[in-house]
Coordinates of C-alpha atoms (C1' of nucleotides) in Angstrom, one line a residue:
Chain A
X1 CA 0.0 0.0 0.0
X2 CA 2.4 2.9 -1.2
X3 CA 0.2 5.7 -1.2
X4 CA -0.6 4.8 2.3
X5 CA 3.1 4.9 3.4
X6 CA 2.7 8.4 1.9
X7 CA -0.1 9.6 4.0
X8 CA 1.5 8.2 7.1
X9 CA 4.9 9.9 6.4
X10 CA 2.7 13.0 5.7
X11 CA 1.2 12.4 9.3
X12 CA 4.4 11.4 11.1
X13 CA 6.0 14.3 9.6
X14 CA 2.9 16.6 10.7
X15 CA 3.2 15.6 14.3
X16 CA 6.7 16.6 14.5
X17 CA 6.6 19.6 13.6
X18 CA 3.4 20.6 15.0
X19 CA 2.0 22.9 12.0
X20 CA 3.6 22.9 8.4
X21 CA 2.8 23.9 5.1
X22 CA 2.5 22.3 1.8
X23 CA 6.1 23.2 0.4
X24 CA 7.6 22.5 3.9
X25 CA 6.2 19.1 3.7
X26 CA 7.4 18.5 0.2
X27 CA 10.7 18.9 0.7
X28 CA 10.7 16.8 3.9
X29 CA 9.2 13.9 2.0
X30 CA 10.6 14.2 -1.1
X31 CA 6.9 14.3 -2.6
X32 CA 5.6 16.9 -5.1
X33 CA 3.4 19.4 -3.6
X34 CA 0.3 18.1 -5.4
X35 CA 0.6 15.0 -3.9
X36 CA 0.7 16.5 -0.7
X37 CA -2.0 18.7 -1.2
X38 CA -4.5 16.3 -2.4
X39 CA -3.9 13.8 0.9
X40 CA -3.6 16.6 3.4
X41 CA -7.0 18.1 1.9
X42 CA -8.4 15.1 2.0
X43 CA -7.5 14.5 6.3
X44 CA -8.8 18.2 5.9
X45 CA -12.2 17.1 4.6
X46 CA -12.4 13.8 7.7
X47 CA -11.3 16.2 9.9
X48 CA -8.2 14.7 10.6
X49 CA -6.2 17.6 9.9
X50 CA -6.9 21.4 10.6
X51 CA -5.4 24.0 8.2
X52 CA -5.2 27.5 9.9
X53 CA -7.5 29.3 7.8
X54 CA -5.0 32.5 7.6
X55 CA -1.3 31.0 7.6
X56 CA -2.8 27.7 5.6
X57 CA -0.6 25.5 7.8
X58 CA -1.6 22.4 9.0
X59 CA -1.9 20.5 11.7
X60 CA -3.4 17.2 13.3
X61 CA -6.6 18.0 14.2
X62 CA -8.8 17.2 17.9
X63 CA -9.7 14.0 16.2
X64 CA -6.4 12.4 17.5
X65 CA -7.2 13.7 20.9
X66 CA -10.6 11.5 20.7
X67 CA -8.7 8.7 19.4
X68 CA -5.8 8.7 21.5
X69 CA -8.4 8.9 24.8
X70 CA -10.2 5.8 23.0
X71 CA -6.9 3.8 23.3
X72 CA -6.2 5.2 26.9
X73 CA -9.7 3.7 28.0
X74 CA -9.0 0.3 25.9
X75 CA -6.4 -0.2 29.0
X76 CA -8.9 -1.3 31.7
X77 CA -5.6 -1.4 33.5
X78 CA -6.1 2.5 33.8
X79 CA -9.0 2.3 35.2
X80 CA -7.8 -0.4 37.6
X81 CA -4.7 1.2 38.5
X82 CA -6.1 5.0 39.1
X83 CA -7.4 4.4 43.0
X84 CA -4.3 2.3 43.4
X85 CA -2.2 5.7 41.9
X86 CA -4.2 7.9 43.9
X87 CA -3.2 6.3 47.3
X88 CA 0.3 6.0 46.3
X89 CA 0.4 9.6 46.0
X90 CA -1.6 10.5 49.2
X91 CA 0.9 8.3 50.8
X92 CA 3.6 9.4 49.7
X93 CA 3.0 13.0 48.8
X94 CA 4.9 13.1 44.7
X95 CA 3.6 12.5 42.4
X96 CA 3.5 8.8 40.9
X97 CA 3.3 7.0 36.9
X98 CA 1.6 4.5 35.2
X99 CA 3.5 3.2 32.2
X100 CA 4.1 0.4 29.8
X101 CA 6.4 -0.7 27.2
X102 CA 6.0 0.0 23.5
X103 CA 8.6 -1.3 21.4
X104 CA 12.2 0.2 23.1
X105 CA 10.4 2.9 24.3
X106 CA 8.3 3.3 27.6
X107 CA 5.4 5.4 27.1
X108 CA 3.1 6.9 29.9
X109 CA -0.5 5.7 30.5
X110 CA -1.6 7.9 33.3
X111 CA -0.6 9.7 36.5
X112 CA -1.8 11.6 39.4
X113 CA 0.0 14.6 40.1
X114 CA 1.6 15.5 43.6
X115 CA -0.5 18.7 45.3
X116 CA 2.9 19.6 47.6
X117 CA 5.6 19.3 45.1
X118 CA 6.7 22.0 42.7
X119 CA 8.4 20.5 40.6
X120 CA 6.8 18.3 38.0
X121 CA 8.2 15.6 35.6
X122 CA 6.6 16.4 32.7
X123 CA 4.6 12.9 32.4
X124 CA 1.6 13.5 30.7
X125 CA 0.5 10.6 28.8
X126 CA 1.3 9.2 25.3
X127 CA 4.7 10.8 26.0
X128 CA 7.6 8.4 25.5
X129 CA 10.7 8.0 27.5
X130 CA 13.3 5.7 27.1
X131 CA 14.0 2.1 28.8
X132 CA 17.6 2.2 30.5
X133 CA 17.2 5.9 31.4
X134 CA 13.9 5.8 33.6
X135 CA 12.9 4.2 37.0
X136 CA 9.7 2.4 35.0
X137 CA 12.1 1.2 32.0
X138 CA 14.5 -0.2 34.1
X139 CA 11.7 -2.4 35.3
X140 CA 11.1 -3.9 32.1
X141 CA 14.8 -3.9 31.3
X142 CA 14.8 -6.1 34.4
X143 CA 12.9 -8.4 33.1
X144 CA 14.6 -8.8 29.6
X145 CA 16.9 -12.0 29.4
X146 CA 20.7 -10.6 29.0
X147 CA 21.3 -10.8 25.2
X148 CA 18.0 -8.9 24.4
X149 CA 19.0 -6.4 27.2
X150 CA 22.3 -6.0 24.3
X151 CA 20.0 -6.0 21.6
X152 CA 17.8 -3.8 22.5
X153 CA 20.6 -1.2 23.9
X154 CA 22.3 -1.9 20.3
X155 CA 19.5 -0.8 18.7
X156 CA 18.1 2.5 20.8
X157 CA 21.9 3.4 21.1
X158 CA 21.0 5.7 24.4
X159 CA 22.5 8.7 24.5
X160 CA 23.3 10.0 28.3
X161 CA 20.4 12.6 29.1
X162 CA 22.5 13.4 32.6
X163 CA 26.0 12.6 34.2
X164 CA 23.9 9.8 35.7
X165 CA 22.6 7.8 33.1
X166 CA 24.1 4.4 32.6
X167 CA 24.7 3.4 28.6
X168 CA 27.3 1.2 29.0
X169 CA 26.2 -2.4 29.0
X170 CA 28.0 -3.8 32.0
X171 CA 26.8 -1.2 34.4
X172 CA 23.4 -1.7 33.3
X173 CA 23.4 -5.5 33.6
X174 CA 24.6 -4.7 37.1
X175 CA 22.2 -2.0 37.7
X176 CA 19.5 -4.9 36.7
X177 CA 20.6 -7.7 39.0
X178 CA 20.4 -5.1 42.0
X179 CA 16.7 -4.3 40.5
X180 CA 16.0 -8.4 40.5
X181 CA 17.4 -8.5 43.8
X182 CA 15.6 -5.7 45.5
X183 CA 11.7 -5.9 43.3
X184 CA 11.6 -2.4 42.5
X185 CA 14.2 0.2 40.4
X186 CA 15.7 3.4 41.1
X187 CA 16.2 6.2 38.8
X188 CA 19.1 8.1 40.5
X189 CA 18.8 11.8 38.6
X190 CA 19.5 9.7 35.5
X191 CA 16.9 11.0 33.0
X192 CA 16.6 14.3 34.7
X193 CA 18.7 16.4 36.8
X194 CA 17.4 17.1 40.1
X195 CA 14.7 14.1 39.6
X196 CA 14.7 10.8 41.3
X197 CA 12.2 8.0 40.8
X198 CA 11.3 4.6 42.9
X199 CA 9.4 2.1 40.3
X200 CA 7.6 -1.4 40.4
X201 CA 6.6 -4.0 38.3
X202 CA 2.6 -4.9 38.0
X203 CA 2.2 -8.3 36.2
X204 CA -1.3 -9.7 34.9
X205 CA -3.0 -13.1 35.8
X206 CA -0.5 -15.2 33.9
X207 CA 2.4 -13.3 35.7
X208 CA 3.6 -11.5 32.4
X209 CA 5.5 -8.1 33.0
X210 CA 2.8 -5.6 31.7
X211 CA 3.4 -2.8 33.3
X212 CA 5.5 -0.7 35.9
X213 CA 4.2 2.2 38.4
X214 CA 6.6 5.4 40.0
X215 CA 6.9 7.6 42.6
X216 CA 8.7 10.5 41.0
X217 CA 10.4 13.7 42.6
X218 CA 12.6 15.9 43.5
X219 CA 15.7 14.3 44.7
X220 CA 15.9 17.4 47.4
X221 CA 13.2 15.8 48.9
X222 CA 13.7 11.5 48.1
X223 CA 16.5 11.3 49.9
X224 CA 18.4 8.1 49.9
X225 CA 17.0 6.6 53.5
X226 CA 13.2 7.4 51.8
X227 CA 14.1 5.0 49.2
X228 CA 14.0 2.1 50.5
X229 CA 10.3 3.2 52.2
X230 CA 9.1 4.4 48.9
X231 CA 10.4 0.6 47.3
X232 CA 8.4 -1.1 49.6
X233 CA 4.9 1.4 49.1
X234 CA 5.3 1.5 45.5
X235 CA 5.6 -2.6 45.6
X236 CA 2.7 -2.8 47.7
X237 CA 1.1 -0.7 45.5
X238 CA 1.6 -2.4 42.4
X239 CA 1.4 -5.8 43.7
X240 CA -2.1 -4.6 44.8
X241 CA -2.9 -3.8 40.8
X242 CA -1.4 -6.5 39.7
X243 CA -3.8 -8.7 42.0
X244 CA -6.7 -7.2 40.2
X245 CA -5.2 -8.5 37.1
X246 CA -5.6 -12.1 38.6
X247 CA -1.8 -12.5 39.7
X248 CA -1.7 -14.7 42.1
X249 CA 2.4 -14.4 43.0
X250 CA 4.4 -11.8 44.6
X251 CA 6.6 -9.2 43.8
X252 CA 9.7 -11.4 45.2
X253 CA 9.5 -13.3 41.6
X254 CA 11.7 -10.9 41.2
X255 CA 14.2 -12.4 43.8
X256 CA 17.1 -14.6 42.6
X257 CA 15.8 -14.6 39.2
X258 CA 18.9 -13.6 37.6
X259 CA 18.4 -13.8 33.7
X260 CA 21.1 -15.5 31.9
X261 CA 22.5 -15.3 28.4
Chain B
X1 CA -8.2 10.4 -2.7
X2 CA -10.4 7.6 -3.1
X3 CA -7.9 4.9 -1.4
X4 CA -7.3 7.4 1.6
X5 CA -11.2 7.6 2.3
X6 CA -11.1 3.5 2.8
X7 CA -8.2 3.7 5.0
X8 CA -10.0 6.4 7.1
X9 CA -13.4 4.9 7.0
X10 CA -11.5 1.7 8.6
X11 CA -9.6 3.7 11.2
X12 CA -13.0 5.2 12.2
X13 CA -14.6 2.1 12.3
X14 CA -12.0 0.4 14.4
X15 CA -12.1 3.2 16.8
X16 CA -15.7 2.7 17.4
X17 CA -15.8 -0.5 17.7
X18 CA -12.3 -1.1 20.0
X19 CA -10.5 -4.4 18.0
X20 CA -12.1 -6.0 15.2
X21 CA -11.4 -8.5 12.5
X22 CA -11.1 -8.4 8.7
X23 CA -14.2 -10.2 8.0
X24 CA -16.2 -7.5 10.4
X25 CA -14.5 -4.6 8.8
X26 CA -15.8 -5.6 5.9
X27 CA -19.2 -6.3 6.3
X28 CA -19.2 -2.9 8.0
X29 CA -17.5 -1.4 5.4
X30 CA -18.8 -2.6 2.1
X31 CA -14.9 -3.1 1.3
X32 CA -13.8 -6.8 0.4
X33 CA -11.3 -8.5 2.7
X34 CA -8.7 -8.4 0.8
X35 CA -8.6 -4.7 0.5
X36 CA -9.1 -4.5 3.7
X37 CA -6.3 -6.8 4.8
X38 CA -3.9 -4.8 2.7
X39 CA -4.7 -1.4 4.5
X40 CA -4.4 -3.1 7.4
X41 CA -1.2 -4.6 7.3
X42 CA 0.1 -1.2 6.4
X43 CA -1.2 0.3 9.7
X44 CA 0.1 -2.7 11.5
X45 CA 3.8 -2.4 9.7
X46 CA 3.5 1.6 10.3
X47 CA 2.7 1.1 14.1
X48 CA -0.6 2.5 13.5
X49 CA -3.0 0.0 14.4
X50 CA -2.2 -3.8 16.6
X51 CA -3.1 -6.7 16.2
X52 CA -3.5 -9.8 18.2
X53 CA -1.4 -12.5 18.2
X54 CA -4.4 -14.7 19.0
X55 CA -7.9 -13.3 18.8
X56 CA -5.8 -12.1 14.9
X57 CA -7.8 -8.7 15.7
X58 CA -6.9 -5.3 15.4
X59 CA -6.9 -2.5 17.2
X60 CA -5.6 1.1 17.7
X61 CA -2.2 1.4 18.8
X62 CA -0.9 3.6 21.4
X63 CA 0.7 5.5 18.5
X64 CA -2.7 7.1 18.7
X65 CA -2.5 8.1 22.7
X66 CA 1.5 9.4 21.4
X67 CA -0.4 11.7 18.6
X68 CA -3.4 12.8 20.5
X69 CA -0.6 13.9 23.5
X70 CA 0.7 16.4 20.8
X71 CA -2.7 17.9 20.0
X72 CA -3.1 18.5 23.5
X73 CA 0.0 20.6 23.9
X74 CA -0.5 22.4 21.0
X75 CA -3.2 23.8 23.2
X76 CA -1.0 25.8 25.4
X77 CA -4.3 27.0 26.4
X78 CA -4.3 23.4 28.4
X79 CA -0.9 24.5 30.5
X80 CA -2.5 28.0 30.4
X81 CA -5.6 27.2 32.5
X82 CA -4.2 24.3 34.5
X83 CA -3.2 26.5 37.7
X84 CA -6.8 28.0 37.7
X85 CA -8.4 25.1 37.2
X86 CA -6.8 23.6 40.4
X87 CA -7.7 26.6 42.2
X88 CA -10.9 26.6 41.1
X89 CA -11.0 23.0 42.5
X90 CA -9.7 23.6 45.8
X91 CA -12.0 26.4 45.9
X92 CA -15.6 24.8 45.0
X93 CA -14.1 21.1 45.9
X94 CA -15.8 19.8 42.7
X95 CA -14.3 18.8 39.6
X96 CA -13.4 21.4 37.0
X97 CA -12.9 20.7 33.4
X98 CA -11.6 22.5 30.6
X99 CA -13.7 22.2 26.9
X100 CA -13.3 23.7 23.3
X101 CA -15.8 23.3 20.2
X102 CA -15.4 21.2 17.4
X103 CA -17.9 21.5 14.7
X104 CA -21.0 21.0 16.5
X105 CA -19.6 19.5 19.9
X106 CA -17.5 20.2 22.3
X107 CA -14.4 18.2 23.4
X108 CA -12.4 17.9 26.5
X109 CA -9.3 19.2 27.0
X110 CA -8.3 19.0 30.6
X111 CA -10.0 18.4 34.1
X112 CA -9.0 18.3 37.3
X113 CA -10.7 15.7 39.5
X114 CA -12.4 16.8 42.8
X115 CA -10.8 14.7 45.7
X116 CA -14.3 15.4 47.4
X117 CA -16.7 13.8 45.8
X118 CA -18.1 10.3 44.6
X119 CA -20.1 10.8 42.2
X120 CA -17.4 11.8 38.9
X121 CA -18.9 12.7 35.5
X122 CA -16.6 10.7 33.1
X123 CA -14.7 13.9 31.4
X124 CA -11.5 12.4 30.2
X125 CA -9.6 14.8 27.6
X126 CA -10.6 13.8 24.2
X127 CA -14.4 12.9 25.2
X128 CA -17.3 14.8 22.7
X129 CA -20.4 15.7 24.5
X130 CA -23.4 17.8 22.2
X131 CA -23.3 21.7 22.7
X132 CA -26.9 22.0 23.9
X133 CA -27.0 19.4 26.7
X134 CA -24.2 20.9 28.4
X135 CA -23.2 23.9 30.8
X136 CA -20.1 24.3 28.5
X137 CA -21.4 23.7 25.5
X138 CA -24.4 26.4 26.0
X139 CA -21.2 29.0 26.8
X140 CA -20.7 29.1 22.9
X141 CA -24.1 28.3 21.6
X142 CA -24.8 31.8 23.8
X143 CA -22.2 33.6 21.7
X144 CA -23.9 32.5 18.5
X145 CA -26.4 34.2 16.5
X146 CA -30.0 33.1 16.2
X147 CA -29.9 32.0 12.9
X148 CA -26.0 29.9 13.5
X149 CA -28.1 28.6 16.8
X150 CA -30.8 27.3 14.9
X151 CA -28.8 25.7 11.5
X152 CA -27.0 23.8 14.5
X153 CA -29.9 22.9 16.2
X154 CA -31.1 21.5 12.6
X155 CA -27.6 19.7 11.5
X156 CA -27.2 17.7 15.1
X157 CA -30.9 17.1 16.0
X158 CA -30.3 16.5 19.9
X159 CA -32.3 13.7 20.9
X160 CA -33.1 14.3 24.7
X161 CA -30.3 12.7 27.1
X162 CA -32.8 13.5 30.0
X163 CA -36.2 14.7 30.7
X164 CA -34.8 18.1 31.5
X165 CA -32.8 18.2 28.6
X166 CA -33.9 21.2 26.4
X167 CA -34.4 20.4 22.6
X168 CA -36.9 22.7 21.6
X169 CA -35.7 26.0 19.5
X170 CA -37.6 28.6 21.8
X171 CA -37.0 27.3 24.9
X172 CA -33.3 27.0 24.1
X173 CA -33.8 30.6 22.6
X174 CA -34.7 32.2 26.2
X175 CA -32.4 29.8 28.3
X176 CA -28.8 31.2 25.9
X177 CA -30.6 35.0 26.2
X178 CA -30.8 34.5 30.2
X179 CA -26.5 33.2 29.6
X180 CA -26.0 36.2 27.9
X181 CA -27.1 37.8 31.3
X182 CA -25.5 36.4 34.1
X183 CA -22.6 35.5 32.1
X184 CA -22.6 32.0 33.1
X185 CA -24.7 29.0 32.1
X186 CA -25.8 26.3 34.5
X187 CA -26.3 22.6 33.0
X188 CA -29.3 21.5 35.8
X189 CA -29.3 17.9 35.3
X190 CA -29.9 18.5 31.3
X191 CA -26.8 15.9 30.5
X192 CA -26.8 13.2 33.2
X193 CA -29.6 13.2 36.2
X194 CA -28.2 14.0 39.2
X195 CA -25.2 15.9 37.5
X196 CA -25.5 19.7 38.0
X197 CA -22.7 22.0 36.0
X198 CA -21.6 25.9 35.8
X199 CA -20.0 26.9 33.2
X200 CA -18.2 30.3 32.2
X201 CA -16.5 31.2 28.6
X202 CA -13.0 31.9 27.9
X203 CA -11.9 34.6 25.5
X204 CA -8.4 35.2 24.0
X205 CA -6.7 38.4 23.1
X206 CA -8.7 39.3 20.2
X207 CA -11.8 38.8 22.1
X208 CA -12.5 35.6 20.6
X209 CA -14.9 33.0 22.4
X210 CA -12.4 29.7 22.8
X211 CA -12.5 27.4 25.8
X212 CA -15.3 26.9 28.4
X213 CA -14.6 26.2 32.1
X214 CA -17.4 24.5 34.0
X215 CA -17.5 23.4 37.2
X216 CA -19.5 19.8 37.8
X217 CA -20.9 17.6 40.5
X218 CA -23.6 16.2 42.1
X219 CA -27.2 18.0 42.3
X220 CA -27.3 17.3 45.7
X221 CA -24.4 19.1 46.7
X222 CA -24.6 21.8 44.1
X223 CA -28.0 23.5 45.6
X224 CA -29.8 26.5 43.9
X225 CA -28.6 29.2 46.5
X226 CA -24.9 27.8 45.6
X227 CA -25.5 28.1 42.3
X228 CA -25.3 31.7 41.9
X229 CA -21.8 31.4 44.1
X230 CA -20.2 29.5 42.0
X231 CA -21.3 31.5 39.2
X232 CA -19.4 34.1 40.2
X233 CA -15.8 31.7 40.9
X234 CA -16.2 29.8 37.5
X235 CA -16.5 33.7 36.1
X236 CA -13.8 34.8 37.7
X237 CA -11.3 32.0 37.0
X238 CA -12.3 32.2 33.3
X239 CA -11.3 35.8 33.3
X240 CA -8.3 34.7 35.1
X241 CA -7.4 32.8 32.0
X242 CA -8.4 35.0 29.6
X243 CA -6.3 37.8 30.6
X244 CA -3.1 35.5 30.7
X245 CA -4.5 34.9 26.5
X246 CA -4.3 38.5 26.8
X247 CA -7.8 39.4 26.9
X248 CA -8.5 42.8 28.1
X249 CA -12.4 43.1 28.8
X250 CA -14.4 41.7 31.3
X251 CA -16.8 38.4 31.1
X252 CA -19.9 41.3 31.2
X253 CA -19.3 41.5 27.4
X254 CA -22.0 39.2 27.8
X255 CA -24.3 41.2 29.0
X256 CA -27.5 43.3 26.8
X257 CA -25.7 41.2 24.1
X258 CA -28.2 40.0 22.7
X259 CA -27.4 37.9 19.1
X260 CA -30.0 39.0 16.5
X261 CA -31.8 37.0 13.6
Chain C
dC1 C1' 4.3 51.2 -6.8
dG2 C1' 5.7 47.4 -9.5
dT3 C1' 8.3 43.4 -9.8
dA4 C1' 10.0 39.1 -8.0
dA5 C1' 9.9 35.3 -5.1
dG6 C1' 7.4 32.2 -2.5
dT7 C1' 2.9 29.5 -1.5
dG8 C1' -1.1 27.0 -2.1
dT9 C1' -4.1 25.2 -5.5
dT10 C1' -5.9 23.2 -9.9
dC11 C1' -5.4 20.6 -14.3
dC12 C1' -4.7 16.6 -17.0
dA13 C1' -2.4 12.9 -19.8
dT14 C1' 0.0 8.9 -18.4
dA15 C1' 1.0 4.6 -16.3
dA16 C1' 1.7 2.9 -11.9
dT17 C1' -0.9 1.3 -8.4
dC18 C1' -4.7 -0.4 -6.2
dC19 C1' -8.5 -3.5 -6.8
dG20 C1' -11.2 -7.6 -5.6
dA21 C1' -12.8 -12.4 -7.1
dA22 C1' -11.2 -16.5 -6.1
dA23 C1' -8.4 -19.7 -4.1
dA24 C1' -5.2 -21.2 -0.6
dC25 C1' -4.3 -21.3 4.1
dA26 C1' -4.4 -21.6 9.3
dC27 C1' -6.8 -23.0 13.0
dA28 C1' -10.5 -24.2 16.1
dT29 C1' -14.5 -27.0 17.0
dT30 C1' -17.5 -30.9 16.2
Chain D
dA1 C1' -11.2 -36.3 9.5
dA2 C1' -14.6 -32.9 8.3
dT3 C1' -16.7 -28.6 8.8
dG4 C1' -16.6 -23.8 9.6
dT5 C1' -14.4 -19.8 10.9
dG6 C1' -11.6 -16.1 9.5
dT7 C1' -6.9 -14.7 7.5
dT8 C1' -3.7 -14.3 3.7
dT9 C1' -1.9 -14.5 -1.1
dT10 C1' -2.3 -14.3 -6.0
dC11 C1' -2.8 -11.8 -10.5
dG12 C1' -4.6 -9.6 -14.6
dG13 C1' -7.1 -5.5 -15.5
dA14 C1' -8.6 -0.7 -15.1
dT15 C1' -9.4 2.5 -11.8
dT16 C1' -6.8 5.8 -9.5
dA17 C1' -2.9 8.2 -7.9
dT18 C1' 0.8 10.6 -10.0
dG19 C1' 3.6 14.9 -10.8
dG20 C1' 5.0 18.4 -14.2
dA21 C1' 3.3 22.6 -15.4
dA22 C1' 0.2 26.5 -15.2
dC23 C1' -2.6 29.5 -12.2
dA24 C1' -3.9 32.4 -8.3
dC25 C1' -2.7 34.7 -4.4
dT26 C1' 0.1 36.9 -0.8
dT27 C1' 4.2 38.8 0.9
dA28 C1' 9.0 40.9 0.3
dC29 C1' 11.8 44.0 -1.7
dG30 C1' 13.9 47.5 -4.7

DNA sequence: CGTAAGTGTTCCATAATCCGAAAACACATT
DNA sequence: AATGTGTTTTCGGATTATGGAACACTTACG
């Protein structure tokens, strides 16, 4: 399906840049302009695209927003996990993220801001964030047998976002066995200055990995003796989704499970 | 862009419907399976759609939730009215939400949750509700003229979602004329029985009606004699926003405004 | 004020691409 | 093993997308 490919691109190409015109489009794609034009006008007539009446740009349109909530709600799992996020948070006061995997990236399902913190991780969701550099990835890092651990670093070649991050492969595999070890991951100001986060695994009624909650903060305020408290609350927390699910196990799977290659 | 039209008729359909197969596609569609199959497998290689590994159904991927995150922010009006909307929440301790039109409904943008109550009207972003049956919705029919009113009235043909639900063009007529006056609108169990909303319109620098705030809850809690009350917060938190869009009147542009035929 | 440069939009002959009936396939269930 | 479900592949034909070129319109500049 080749003209397909070339509305997607379009799309794709749309989202990036937020608003573009016709021209701009064409030379990103390589397309003539008449092709453009007669797809985008077309998303213009379904309403999938908007085109600013004045500067003639255009841009993805609300419909996206309605689709994008249609998936969110095709997760029962939200809807499971929201009280469940909702304590966490009174408990703990920061604010705390549901995620899951997609692909090699992580992407955010939900979360329930903090009322006492001021700073925010910006977590709203459909945003992505990568696996080795985040509390929730590491979780499903964790998980990974050793060689797709490699494969999937090979792949996503991370880049360090702080002087934290870990990229190189034996300090990650490290970092995991500690994760397997204790049942929950820490993200040590390693995707963003200043932020620390405490995550756990939530696994469904056949005990697959399918999704990981956080506690995220400041690291002024998660200092290293709250750690180990906010381990065990976001455990209990998850372990408590993850019960809805059907599992019938307990986080300590985790325990002495190293993952060989 | 005759192949595009199939490819967004499926997408739509899929979206209603959650996951479905290529055989109910296309009895849906009118569209053989084959062609169906072949737009499909696009979506599936492009990360657009999933499918099952063993129900073999498809369904929206959370590419969508990724693209309908951007639409959101694009809306800076969304980070904008976020601080008022909390304060409007700690304020009233009922939920708050944040809408915009879209043809002839309006869709969510943003709400913040009351910690307070039970009862929750389901207002995730990205959710359409009709522009007559709700508080926020009557903020822009109010700003309409007669005549736009009335071809809207004709397009959508609102079927009653209650039995105070107001259909009818006159009494609609009187209830946007009495809007215009207070410079509010109230939504008195027209949507959802037992649901009571107060709504108050947003304006941007030029003047321009383009977001509604409403405040919603139960009936019970929201009585007549606090009607009025919060009136006068959701009016003043929408000015609040308004002025940061750099809007320089007042919400009493409302008032003896009456829209001719 | 007029010319030039840049955009979005429309047209149309050409052939590449999409189409869809039918048949093959995979996989449960009986 | 047979039946029924639904998915996937094939392939010749013609519908449909293509893209160069012309047009309309706005903005930038001398």
């Amino acid at each position: 399906m080749k003209s397909l490919q070339k509305v997607l691109d379009i799309i794709d190409k749309v989202a990036e840049t937020r608003r573009a015109g016709i021209r701009e489009l064409s030379s990103m794609t390589g397309f003539p302009p008449a092709t453009i034009h007669r797809i985008v006008s077309t998303l213009v007539q379904r309403r999938y695209f908007d085109q600013d009446p004045v500067t003639k740009k255009y841009s993805l349109s609300l419909r996206f927003l309605e689709l994008g909530s249609r998936v969110q709600q095709q997760f029962n799992l939200t809807a499971i996990a929201r009280p469940h996020l909702e304590r966490l948070m009174a408990e703990t006061k920061e604010s705390v993220n549901l995620a899951v995997r997609d692909g090699d990236e992580m992407i955010y399902l939900d979360h329930v801001r903090s009322d006492y913190s001021l700073l925010q991780l910006f977590t709203r969701p459909g945003v992505r964030v990568p696996l080795n550099a985040t509390g929730v990835g590491k979780v499903f890092l964790s998980k990974m047998s050793n060689p797709d651990v490699n494969s999937c670093l090979e792949r996503t070649q991370p880049k360090p976002r702080t002087p934290y991050t870990l990229t190189d492969k034996i300090g990650i595999q490290e970092e995991l066995s500690r994760i397997r070890t204790k049942g929950f991951s820490i993200d040590n100001e390693e995707f963003e200055m200043g932020v620390r986060c405490v995550a756990a695994p939530v696994f469904d009624h056949s005990g697959e990995l399918v999704a990981a909650i956080s506690i995220s903060g400041a690291a002024v305020r998660i200092s290293q003796e709250k750690i180990d408290h906010f381990g065990k609350l976001v455990k209990r927390c998850s372990l408590a989704v993850s019960r809805e699910l059907g599992f019938d196990g307990t986080n300590e799977i985790f325990i002495n499970q190293e993952k060989g290659d």
